[in-house]
Amino acid sequence: MRRETRRRVSGVMLALALALPGLAGAGVLEPTFSTNDRYGESFTFIADTDDGGFVLTQLSVTNIGPGSRTGICRATVLRPGKPLWSPQARVGGKEWSYDAASDTLKVGACSAKTTDKSVRVEVALDGGRVVLDYAQKPAPWSPDGSVVELGNDRYRHEVLLGASPVKVTLQVPKASEETLVGGGYSDHSRSTIAPAKLAKRWVRFRALRGGQHVVLLAREGLEGDYGPVYLWEDGKAPRLLESFTLGREGTKERSAWKAEFTGDDGRQVLALRTTSLLQRSAPVESLGMLGGLVKPMVGSPVTYLHRAVLERAGKAPVEGLMEVTLEGE
């Protein structure tokens, strides 16, 4: 995001908080439903486990695609040396609900619940089960620039848990139940901007295990604008960055990436470098000819999930998870 744009966004943050229902005074997990055909809202929960695995669960509400008031629950489980397990279920508007008294969101057979001390997420899909128990309570925050405007439409991003110890109870189909531990993360996004028009590419980095906890989020718009772009380290305020470049070697599953970020003075302040690929995900691409029906609204996003390293001059490297999402390839 350019400096003059960032100043403008900072000036309207309060107005946007009032304009977007539910951004102030609501429960942490309360969706703020919109009748807009482009509306989508997601609560994402991640665990980076000590055995090198990756677990993601997501509860969403959307009008995009067939029907409206659709609830979606999905999970991704990646374990070293084991098959990918990635179930998903869509439910109608009567099959998802929010309870304000307990701050609990239910989507079909899935739920997320907060207390004054913790967060618990339960996902039961396709004969399997994932439970994430976060040891810390949510502390939502959004740096300047976390609201993106496009005409009368808005996108907003907030972090619910930047880093928290997490216990994972996992039972994939036809396997015994396991208990894993690691570092966890959670965020919340809400948008009435069609996904195809929201971003050209995203870069995300999360260091959730070990002594250093880091979250980095970076978006490049379709017109070459930037924002949000920020770096957060545990115990510090988020640091706003100006822009980034993204370099690539190889194609598809052989891809390797390097992202370089600049500060307000135009100088490079940090770089991300991938070390190993965990997953390439291209949901619209995998639909084949049917993908043409949804592409005008959702685009054709391709996401690469890697192990990666954050590098900064004068500081030790930080290992974590890096996602690169492109609008088509």
XYZ file of N, CA and C in Angstrom, residues 76-311:
708
model
N -8.180 -29.752 6.256
C -7.022 -30.265 5.529
C -6.049 -30.831 6.548
N -5.677 -32.073 6.359
C -4.717 -32.724 7.261
C -3.570 -33.267 6.420
N -2.382 -32.733 6.640
C -1.163 -33.176 5.961
C -0.210 -33.731 7.006
N 0.153 -35.006 6.864
C 1.071 -35.651 7.800
C 2.229 -36.252 7.011
N 3.443 -36.148 7.523
C 4.588 -36.725 6.811
C 4.391 -38.213 6.538
N 4.527 -38.581 5.276
C 4.435 -39.987 4.896
C 3.039 -40.565 4.874
N 2.008 -39.725 5.022
C 0.634 -40.223 5.036
C -0.203 -39.509 3.974
N -1.283 -40.147 3.490
C -2.111 -39.516 2.460
C -2.791 -38.247 2.961
N -2.993 -37.323 2.054
C -3.758 -36.120 2.363
C -5.196 -36.495 2.710
N -5.727 -35.872 3.754
C -7.150 -35.996 4.065
C -7.744 -34.603 4.030
N -8.697 -34.366 3.126
C -9.220 -33.021 2.910
C -10.727 -33.067 2.659
N -11.519 -33.353 3.698
C -12.968 -33.428 3.532
C -13.625 -32.044 3.550
N -14.830 -31.978 3.014
C -15.584 -30.725 2.992
C -17.062 -31.039 2.942
N -17.879 -30.189 3.585
C -19.328 -30.351 3.554
C -19.984 -28.982 3.405
N -21.017 -28.911 2.567
C -21.835 -27.717 2.403
C -23.200 -27.984 3.017
N -23.737 -26.991 3.736
C -25.048 -27.127 4.356
C -25.880 -25.897 4.046
N -27.203 -26.046 4.162
C -28.105 -24.933 3.929
C -28.156 -23.978 5.103
N -28.886 -22.875 4.901
C -28.943 -21.830 5.914
C -29.543 -22.264 7.227
N -30.391 -23.298 7.217
C -30.995 -23.778 8.458
C -30.072 -24.716 9.230
N -28.931 -25.068 8.627
C -28.027 -26.026 9.262
C -26.769 -25.377 9.827
N -26.733 -24.069 9.864
C -25.665 -23.399 10.592
C -26.295 -22.366 11.520
N -25.621 -22.088 12.630
C -26.185 -21.176 13.617
C -25.081 -20.595 14.482
N -25.420 -19.511 15.164
C -24.491 -18.883 16.114
C -25.225 -18.657 17.421
N -24.592 -19.024 18.536
C -25.143 -18.816 19.865
C -24.315 -17.758 20.581
N -24.929 -16.615 20.829
C -24.197 -15.505 21.430
C -23.820 -15.772 22.875
N -24.658 -16.478 23.607
C -24.395 -16.711 25.034
C -23.094 -17.467 25.253
N -22.798 -18.409 24.349
C -21.578 -19.220 24.499
C -20.529 -18.891 23.448
N -20.798 -17.901 22.605
C -19.915 -17.554 21.486
C -19.516 -18.814 20.722
N -20.544 -19.530 20.226
C -20.338 -20.785 19.515
C -20.937 -20.702 18.123
N -20.130 -21.017 17.119
C -20.580 -21.098 15.734
C -20.664 -22.562 15.347
N -21.821 -22.980 14.825
C -22.007 -24.350 14.364
C -22.315 -24.345 12.874
N -21.622 -25.194 12.128
C -21.871 -25.371 10.700
C -21.991 -26.873 10.462
N -23.228 -27.346 10.304
C -23.429 -28.776 10.174
C -22.901 -29.504 11.398
N -22.031 -30.498 11.176
C -21.455 -31.281 12.271
C -20.161 -30.670 12.795
N -19.895 -29.420 12.492
C -18.661 -28.749 12.908
C -19.006 -27.581 13.825
N -18.083 -27.234 14.708
C -18.335 -26.122 15.618
C -17.030 -25.480 16.056
N -17.133 -24.217 16.444
C -16.024 -23.489 17.064
C -16.601 -22.724 18.242
N -15.897 -22.756 19.365
C -16.398 -22.148 20.600
C -15.256 -21.457 21.326
N -15.516 -20.254 21.847
C -14.517 -19.543 22.644
C -14.958 -19.493 24.099
N -13.952 -19.410 24.987
C -14.202 -19.130 26.396
C -13.281 -17.987 26.797
N -13.282 -17.653 28.070
C -12.390 -16.591 28.521
C -10.955 -17.064 28.652
N -10.705 -18.359 28.342
C -9.355 -18.897 28.455
C -8.874 -19.629 27.212
N -9.772 -20.018 26.290
C -9.358 -20.921 25.228
C -10.303 -20.874 24.040
N -9.952 -21.656 23.007
C -10.793 -21.867 21.833
C -10.807 -23.365 21.542
N -11.976 -23.886 21.193
C -12.096 -25.298 20.842
C -12.840 -25.404 19.510
N -12.242 -26.133 18.571
C -12.835 -26.348 17.257
C -13.018 -27.844 17.058
N -14.210 -28.256 16.660
C -14.500 -29.661 16.411
C -15.054 -29.827 15.004
N -14.458 -30.719 14.244
C -14.872 -30.989 12.868
C -15.097 -32.488 12.723
N -16.298 -32.869 12.293
C -16.621 -34.277 12.048
C -17.105 -34.404 10.609
N -16.275 -34.995 9.756
C -16.574 -35.080 8.326
C -16.115 -36.424 7.776
N -16.929 -37.006 6.896
C -16.544 -38.196 6.117
C -15.966 -39.317 6.983
N -16.541 -39.533 8.145
C -16.080 -40.621 9.002
C -14.819 -40.323 9.780
N -14.361 -39.086 9.764
C -13.177 -38.682 10.526
C -13.500 -37.539 11.474
N -12.525 -37.171 12.269
C -12.757 -36.140 13.290
C -11.461 -35.401 13.585
N -11.569 -34.079 13.721
C -10.453 -33.228 14.131
C -10.933 -32.327 15.260
N -10.173 -32.263 16.331
C -10.456 -31.332 17.421
C -9.196 -30.508 17.670
N -9.350 -29.199 17.668
C -8.249 -28.291 17.973
C -8.561 -27.589 19.283
N -7.678 -27.748 20.261
C -7.822 -27.075 21.549
C -6.687 -26.071 21.702
N -7.047 -24.779 21.573
C -6.069 -23.705 21.716
C -5.986 -23.283 23.174
N -4.779 -23.091 23.674
C -4.572 -22.818 25.096
C -4.761 -21.352 25.457
N -5.019 -20.499 24.479
C -5.203 -19.081 24.748
C -6.559 -18.616 24.223
N -7.080 -17.569 24.814
C -8.338 -17.003 24.357
C -8.075 -16.064 23.173
N -9.065 -15.832 22.327
C -8.870 -14.934 21.187
C -8.579 -13.505 21.642
N -7.744 -12.838 20.901
C -7.441 -11.430 21.131
C -7.429 -10.747 19.765
N -8.604 -10.462 19.183
C -8.679 -9.965 17.802
C -7.946 -8.640 17.612
N -7.230 -8.542 16.492
C -6.596 -7.287 16.109
C -6.466 -7.191 14.599
N -6.466 -5.957 14.108
C -6.345 -5.679 12.672
C -5.467 -4.457 12.483
N -4.297 -4.607 11.850
C -3.463 -3.442 11.570
C -4.131 -2.508 10.579
N -3.653 -1.258 10.509
C -4.099 -0.337 9.468
C -3.951 -1.003 8.105
N -4.895 -0.754 7.235
C -4.837 -1.332 5.900
C -5.516 -2.670 5.789
N -6.086 -3.178 6.896
C -6.732 -4.480 6.848
C -8.119 -4.430 6.218
N -8.609 -3.227 5.924
C -9.844 -3.064 5.177
C -9.497 -2.656 3.747
N -10.034 -3.393 2.786
C -9.853 -3.086 1.365
C -11.205 -2.651 0.816
N -11.217 -1.527 0.098
C -12.444 -1.001 -0.493
C -12.402 -1.168 -2.012
N -13.535 -1.551 -2.576
C -13.695 -1.598 -4.027
C -15.117 -1.141 -4.322
N -15.264 0.139 -4.685
C -16.594 0.711 -4.822
C -17.292 0.715 -3.473
N -18.480 0.144 -3.425
C -19.226 0.067 -2.175
C -18.959 -1.219 -1.405
N -18.079 -2.049 -1.923
C -17.810 -3.336 -1.293
C -16.564 -3.275 -0.422
N -16.495 -4.194 0.523
C -15.438 -4.182 1.524
C -14.888 -5.593 1.756
N -13.612 -5.651 2.051
C -12.967 -6.848 2.584
C -12.300 -6.438 3.887
N -12.440 -7.278 4.908
C -11.788 -6.999 6.192
C -11.165 -8.273 6.741
N -9.973 -8.131 7.276
C -9.210 -9.241 7.834
C -8.841 -8.910 9.270
N -8.976 -9.892 10.164
C -8.485 -9.716 11.528
C -7.883 -11.029 12.014
N -6.837 -10.899 12.798
C -6.218 -12.053 13.450
C -6.916 -12.282 14.774
N -7.308 -13.522 15.032
C -7.920 -13.872 16.308
C -6.896 -14.402 17.296
N -5.975 -15.239 16.814
C -4.874 -15.770 17.621
C -3.613 -15.718 16.768
N -2.676 -14.861 17.148
C -1.433 -14.786 16.384
C -0.561 -16.011 16.591
N -0.525 -16.533 17.796
C 0.234 -17.745 18.112
C -0.247 -18.269 19.444
N -0.511 -19.569 19.506
C -0.987 -20.193 20.734
C -0.595 -21.662 20.733
N -0.212 -22.214 21.883
C -0.079 -23.675 21.951
C -1.409 -24.334 21.582
N -1.344 -25.451 20.877
C -2.564 -26.127 20.463
C -2.386 -27.634 20.585
N -3.438 -28.296 21.037
C -3.488 -29.758 21.064
C -4.440 -30.208 19.964
N -4.013 -31.181 19.172
C -4.810 -31.692 18.067
C -5.203 -33.130 18.365
N -6.495 -33.376 18.413
C -7.005 -34.738 18.501
C -7.489 -35.117 17.111
N -6.893 -36.150 16.549
C -7.096 -36.459 15.133
C -7.458 -37.927 14.946
N -8.534 -38.129 14.200
C -8.899 -39.489 13.834
C -9.358 -39.471 12.380
N -8.456 -39.828 11.475
C -8.811 -39.893 10.063
C -9.498 -41.230 9.807
N -10.303 -41.344 8.743
C -11.027 -42.587 8.498
C -10.101 -43.810 8.443
N -10.558 -44.883 9.060
C -9.864 -46.165 9.062
C -8.519 -46.103 9.782
N -8.388 -45.173 10.713
C -7.148 -45.068 11.495
C -7.495 -44.815 12.953
N -6.570 -45.121 13.832
C -6.780 -44.909 15.261
C -6.650 -43.427 15.603
N -7.263 -43.039 16.699
C -7.176 -41.661 17.161
C -5.755 -41.353 17.634
N -5.289 -40.146 17.300
C -3.963 -39.685 17.709
C -4.082 -38.332 18.393
N -3.131 -38.029 19.251
C -3.046 -36.714 19.871
C -1.703 -36.084 19.513
N -1.748 -34.885 18.962
C -0.566 -34.154 18.540
C -0.537 -32.809 19.248
N 0.630 -32.210 19.306
C 0.761 -30.863 19.863
C 1.564 -30.015 18.895
N 1.432 -28.703 19.051
C 2.165 -27.796 18.178
C 1.793 -26.361 18.444
N 1.978 -25.528 17.416
C 1.646 -24.115 17.498
C 0.423 -23.824 16.651
N -0.446 -22.930 17.156
C -1.694 -22.659 16.474
C -1.879 -21.201 16.101
N -2.828 -20.978 15.185
C -3.136 -19.647 14.643
C -4.598 -19.634 14.241
N -5.236 -18.450 14.277
C -6.612 -18.327 13.807
C -6.843 -16.918 13.274
N -7.672 -16.820 12.225
C -8.064 -15.502 11.730
C -9.497 -15.524 11.217
N -9.974 -14.342 10.863
C -11.362 -14.127 10.460
C -11.349 -13.127 9.307
N -12.022 -13.466 8.224
C -12.144 -12.530 7.105
C -13.594 -12.423 6.691
N -13.966 -11.251 6.215
C -15.329 -10.992 5.740
C -15.235 -10.122 4.510
N -15.990 -10.470 3.466
C -15.865 -9.739 2.213
C -17.177 -9.717 1.445
N -17.430 -8.600 0.766
C -18.478 -8.519 -0.251
C -17.857 -8.221 -1.616
N -16.544 -8.356 -1.709
C -15.834 -8.230 -2.982
C -15.699 -9.615 -3.596
N -16.028 -9.757 -4.863
C -15.874 -11.054 -5.521
C -14.423 -11.491 -5.411
N -14.151 -12.743 -5.018
C -12.767 -13.195 -4.860
C -11.905 -12.947 -6.090
N -12.491 -13.046 -7.275
C -11.723 -12.841 -8.506
C -11.202 -11.412 -8.631
N -11.827 -10.463 -7.912
C -11.439 -9.057 -8.009
C -10.689 -8.557 -6.783
N -10.532 -9.410 -5.780
C -9.944 -8.950 -4.529
C -8.432 -8.834 -4.595
N -7.758 -9.787 -5.228
C -6.296 -9.789 -5.182
C -5.716 -10.498 -6.401
N -4.562 -10.014 -6.810
C -3.769 -10.698 -7.835
C -2.984 -11.837 -7.203
N -2.465 -11.586 -5.988
C -1.719 -12.618 -5.267
C -1.624 -12.248 -3.793
N -1.495 -13.296 -2.994
C -1.315 -13.183 -1.553
C -0.040 -13.926 -1.152
N 0.631 -13.406 -0.144
C 1.731 -14.125 0.506
C 1.445 -14.108 1.999
N 1.496 -15.293 2.614
C 1.278 -15.418 4.058
C 2.411 -16.242 4.661
N 2.863 -15.841 5.830
C 3.897 -16.590 6.541
C 3.512 -16.644 8.014
N 3.650 -17.837 8.601
C 3.324 -17.999 10.016
C 4.383 -18.888 10.667
N 5.071 -18.349 11.636
C 6.005 -19.124 12.451
C 5.321 -19.354 13.789
N 4.897 -20.595 14.041
C 4.027 -20.890 15.174
C 4.678 -21.781 16.223
N 5.801 -22.398 15.881
C 6.496 -23.279 16.824
C 7.864 -22.697 17.147
N 8.441 -23.141 18.243
C 9.758 -22.656 18.613
C 9.669 -21.359 19.400
N 10.813 -20.702 19.540
C 10.887 -19.527 20.394
C 10.412 -18.239 19.777
N 10.286 -18.181 18.442
C 9.880 -16.951 17.776
C 8.561 -17.165 17.055
N 7.584 -16.304 17.346
C 6.282 -16.379 16.711
C 6.107 -15.167 15.797
N 5.809 -15.431 14.537
C 5.730 -14.378 13.526
C 4.521 -14.624 12.642
N 3.830 -13.547 12.282
C 2.762 -13.590 11.282
C 3.039 -12.508 10.252
N 3.001 -12.875 8.983
C 3.155 -11.910 7.905
C 2.014 -12.110 6.919
N 1.390 -11.020 6.522
C 0.317 -11.055 5.534
C 0.586 -9.988 4.489
N 0.452 -10.354 3.209
C 0.718 -9.394 2.141
C -0.216 -9.658 0.962
N -0.860 -8.601 0.490
C -1.766 -8.675 -0.653
C -1.329 -7.688 -1.723
N -1.341 -8.150 -2.980
C -1.184 -7.270 -4.134
C -2.497 -7.250 -4.897
N -3.049 -6.064 -5.116
C -4.305 -5.929 -5.825
C -4.138 -6.095 -7.330
N -5.253 -6.175 -8.021
C -5.222 -6.373 -9.466
C -4.631 -5.179 -10.197
N -4.683 -3.996 -9.572
C -4.159 -2.788 -10.200
C -2.745 -2.459 -9.750
N -2.084 -3.389 -9.078
C -0.717 -3.156 -8.624
C -0.614 -2.432 -7.302
N -1.736 -2.259 -6.593
C -1.705 -1.655 -5.264
C -1.354 -2.721 -4.234
N -0.938 -2.278 -3.050
C -0.543 -3.203 -1.986
C -1.276 -2.858 -0.701
N -1.688 -3.868 0.015
C -2.318 -3.684 1.313
C -3.450 -4.669 1.519
N -3.535 -5.270 2.690
C -2.597 -5.096 3.806
C -1.251 -5.755 3.539
N -0.192 -5.152 4.072
C 1.143 -5.753 4.090
C 1.732 -5.448 5.472
N 1.893 -6.467 6.297
C 2.410 -6.206 7.636
C 3.148 -7.425 8.174
N 4.003 -7.154 9.168
C 4.749 -8.181 9.901
C 4.427 -8.018 11.375
N 4.053 -9.123 12.025
C 3.791 -9.117 13.458
C 4.689 -10.127 14.131
N 5.320 -9.705 15.236
C 6.108 -10.600 16.070
C 5.525 -10.598 17.469
N 5.503 -11.760 18.095
C 4.905 -11.915 19.416
C 5.459 -10.868 20.374
N 4.546 -10.157 21.016
C 4.952 -9.151 21.985
C 5.202 -7.776 21.411
N 5.054 -7.614 20.099
C 5.296 -6.326 19.456
C 4.071 -5.900 18.660
N 3.989 -4.609 18.381
C 2.925 -4.099 17.523
C 3.213 -4.496 16.076
N 2.184 -4.714 15.257
C 2.416 -5.025 13.841
C 3.197 -3.912 13.152
N 4.097 -4.297 12.269
C 4.890 -3.348 11.498
C 4.351 -3.306 10.077
N 3.916 -2.125 9.636
C 3.410 -1.977 8.284
C 4.565 -1.924 7.288
N 4.416 -2.641 6.179
C 5.406 -2.639 5.107
C 4.794 -2.020 3.861
N 5.649 -1.644 2.920
C 5.193 -0.883 1.765
C 4.719 -1.772 0.616
N 5.534 -2.755 0.235
C 5.224 -3.566 -0.946
C 6.091 -4.821 -0.921
N 5.915 -5.670 -1.947
C 6.738 -6.866 -2.042
C 6.882 -7.285 -3.492
N 7.927 -8.054 -3.753
C 8.110 -8.706 -5.045
C 8.112 -10.206 -4.808
N 7.712 -10.953 -5.830
C 7.608 -12.398 -5.686
C 8.279 -13.070 -6.868
N 9.321 -13.840 -6.589
C 10.044 -14.562 -7.630
C 9.786 -16.048 -7.553
N 9.884 -16.704 -8.701
C 9.529 -18.124 -8.773
C 10.513 -18.882 -9.640
N 10.837 -20.089 -9.207
C 11.590 -21.033 -10.020
C 10.779 -22.302 -10.158
N 10.723 -22.875 -11.358
C 9.976 -24.094 -11.582
C 8.493 -23.831 -11.796
N 7.735 -24.883 -12.032
C 6.304 -24.789 -12.257
C 5.558 -25.827 -11.428
N 4.335 -25.524 -11.135
C 3.426 -26.400 -10.401
C 4.130 -27.042 -9.200
N 4.109 -28.375 -9.082
C 4.655 -29.017 -7.885
C 6.164 -28.855 -7.744
N 6.828 -28.364 -8.760
C 8.270 -28.114 -8.681
C 8.585 -26.645 -8.390
N 7.573 -25.879 -8.024
C 7.757 -24.449 -7.780
C 8.508 -24.184 -6.478
N 9.364 -23.182 -6.522
C 10.015 -22.631 -5.334
C 9.879 -21.113 -5.410
N 9.726 -20.461 -4.262
C 9.389 -19.032 -4.247
C 10.347 -18.245 -3.359
N 10.521 -16.977 -3.725
C 11.211 -16.029 -2.859
C 10.461 -14.710 -2.916
N 10.069 -14.208 -1.746
C 9.371 -12.930 -1.643
C 10.258 -11.948 -0.888
N 10.375 -10.732 -1.422
C 11.185 -9.689 -0.795
C 10.290 -8.495 -0.486
N 10.428 -7.948 0.729
C 9.535 -6.911 1.220
C 10.303 -5.623 1.499
N 9.675 -4.503 1.181
C 10.295 -3.197 1.397
C 9.521 -2.413 2.450
N 10.256 -1.537 3.159
C 9.639 -0.647 4.134
C 9.272 0.678 3.500
N 8.883 1.649 4.338
C 8.470 2.959 3.836
C 9.580 3.706 3.114
N 10.831 3.365 3.432
C 11.952 4.061 2.787
C 12.354 3.407 1.472
N 11.630 2.393 1.046
C 11.925 1.730 -0.225
C 13.022 0.691 -0.148
N 13.582 0.467 1.036
C 14.653 -0.512 1.184
C 14.106 -1.879 1.581
N 14.788 -2.922 1.135
C 14.374 -4.265 1.499
C 14.621 -4.495 2.983
N 13.608 -5.018 3.670
C 13.731 -5.228 5.112
C 13.686 -6.704 5.485
N 13.143 -7.543 4.614
C 13.107 -8.971 4.916
C 12.810 -9.751 3.644
N 13.074 -11.039 3.709
C 12.798 -11.931 2.582
C 12.272 -13.258 3.106
N 11.427 -13.888 2.307
C 10.930 -15.231 2.583
C 11.427 -16.158 1.488
N 11.879 -17.340 1.892
C 12.397 -18.317 0.931
C 11.827 -19.689 1.264
N 11.189 -20.320 0.288
C 10.612 -21.640 0.533
C 11.693 -22.708 0.547
N 11.446 -23.768 1.317
C 12.412 -24.867 1.415
C 11.827 -26.199 0.954
N 10.518 -26.427 1.175
C 9.904 -27.677 0.721
C 8.410 -27.473 0.537
N 7.856 -28.139 -0.466
C 6.428 -28.022 -0.768
C 5.621 -29.022 0.060
N 4.553 -28.538 0.678
C 3.628 -29.413 1.375
C 2.399 -29.732 0.532
N 1.899 -28.724 -0.204
C 0.684 -28.946 -0.980
C 0.516 -27.867 -2.046
N 0.019 -28.281 -3.209
C -0.482 -27.358 -4.229
C -1.980 -27.594 -4.348
N -2.771 -26.520 -4.182
C -4.222 -26.632 -4.208
C -4.786 -25.719 -5.288
N -5.580 -26.286 -6.200
C -6.192 -25.525 -7.295
C -7.630 -26.003 -7.464
N -8.549 -25.598 -6.569
C -9.897 -26.164 -6.566
C -10.689 -25.910 -7.834
N -10.577 -24.721 -8.420
C -11.332 -24.436 -9.649
C -10.716 -25.171 -10.829
N -9.394 -25.203 -10.873
C -8.694 -25.934 -11.929
C -9.100 -27.407 -11.936
N -9.294 -27.970 -10.748
C -9.627 -29.390 -10.655
C -11.043 -29.697 -11.130
N -11.890 -28.670 -11.314
C -13.250 -28.892 -11.785
C -13.331 -29.116 -13.290
N -12.236 -28.859 -13.991
C -12.241 -29.045 -15.444
C -13.195 -28.080 -16.117
N -14.039 -28.590 -17.044
C -14.961 -27.738 -17.786
C -15.971 -27.047 -16.875
N -16.332 -27.683 -15.757
C -17.274 -27.071 -14.827
C -16.702 -25.816 -14.174
N -15.367 -25.714 -14.144
C -14.741 -24.550 -13.559
C -15.127 -23.253 -14.235
N -15.489 -23.333 -15.528
C -15.888 -22.134 -16.247
C -17.144 -21.493 -15.702
N -17.975 -22.259 -14.986
C -19.215 -21.720 -14.443
C -18.971 -20.850 -13.217
N -17.924 -21.166 -12.441
C -17.666 -20.413 -11.211
C -16.514 -19.421 -11.353
N -15.714 -19.572 -12.384
C -14.528 -18.728 -12.536
C -14.839 -17.234 -12.604
N -15.928 -16.777 -13.262
C -16.181 -15.337 -13.297
C -16.324 -14.709 -11.916
N -16.810 -15.475 -10.940
C -17.001 -14.931 -9.598
C -15.789 -15.194 -8.702
N -15.313 -16.421 -8.651
C -14.260 -16.766 -7.694
C -12.865 -16.745 -8.305
N -12.765 -16.583 -9.640
C -11.466 -16.631 -10.290
C -10.964 -18.063 -10.368
N -9.652 -18.197 -10.457
C -9.043 -19.526 -10.487
C -7.833 -19.546 -9.559
N -8.071 -19.436 -8.245
C -6.952 -19.332 -7.305
C -6.163 -20.630 -7.208
N -4.849 -20.480 -7.114
C -3.944 -21.606 -6.901
C -3.102 -21.265 -5.680
N -3.082 -22.161 -4.699
C -2.349 -21.908 -3.462
C -1.250 -22.940 -3.280
N -0.049 -22.450 -2.988
C 1.099 -23.295 -2.666
C 1.395 -23.147 -1.177
N 1.478 -24.261 -0.476
C 1.845 -24.278 0.937
C 3.230 -24.896 1.067
N 4.146 -24.156 1.659
C 5.546 -24.581 1.769
C 6.034 -24.454 3.206
N 7.029 -25.228 3.551
C 7.931 -24.869 4.640
C 8.841 -23.778 4.098
N 9.159 -22.801 4.943
C 9.915 -21.650 4.450
C 10.727 -21.030 5.577
N 11.578 -20.082 5.199
C 12.450 -19.390 6.149
C 12.297 -17.889 5.956
N 12.137 -17.169 7.067
C 12.146 -15.710 7.074
C 13.562 -15.246 7.361
N 14.088 -14.376 6.494
C 15.471 -13.902 6.626
C 15.500 -12.381 6.755
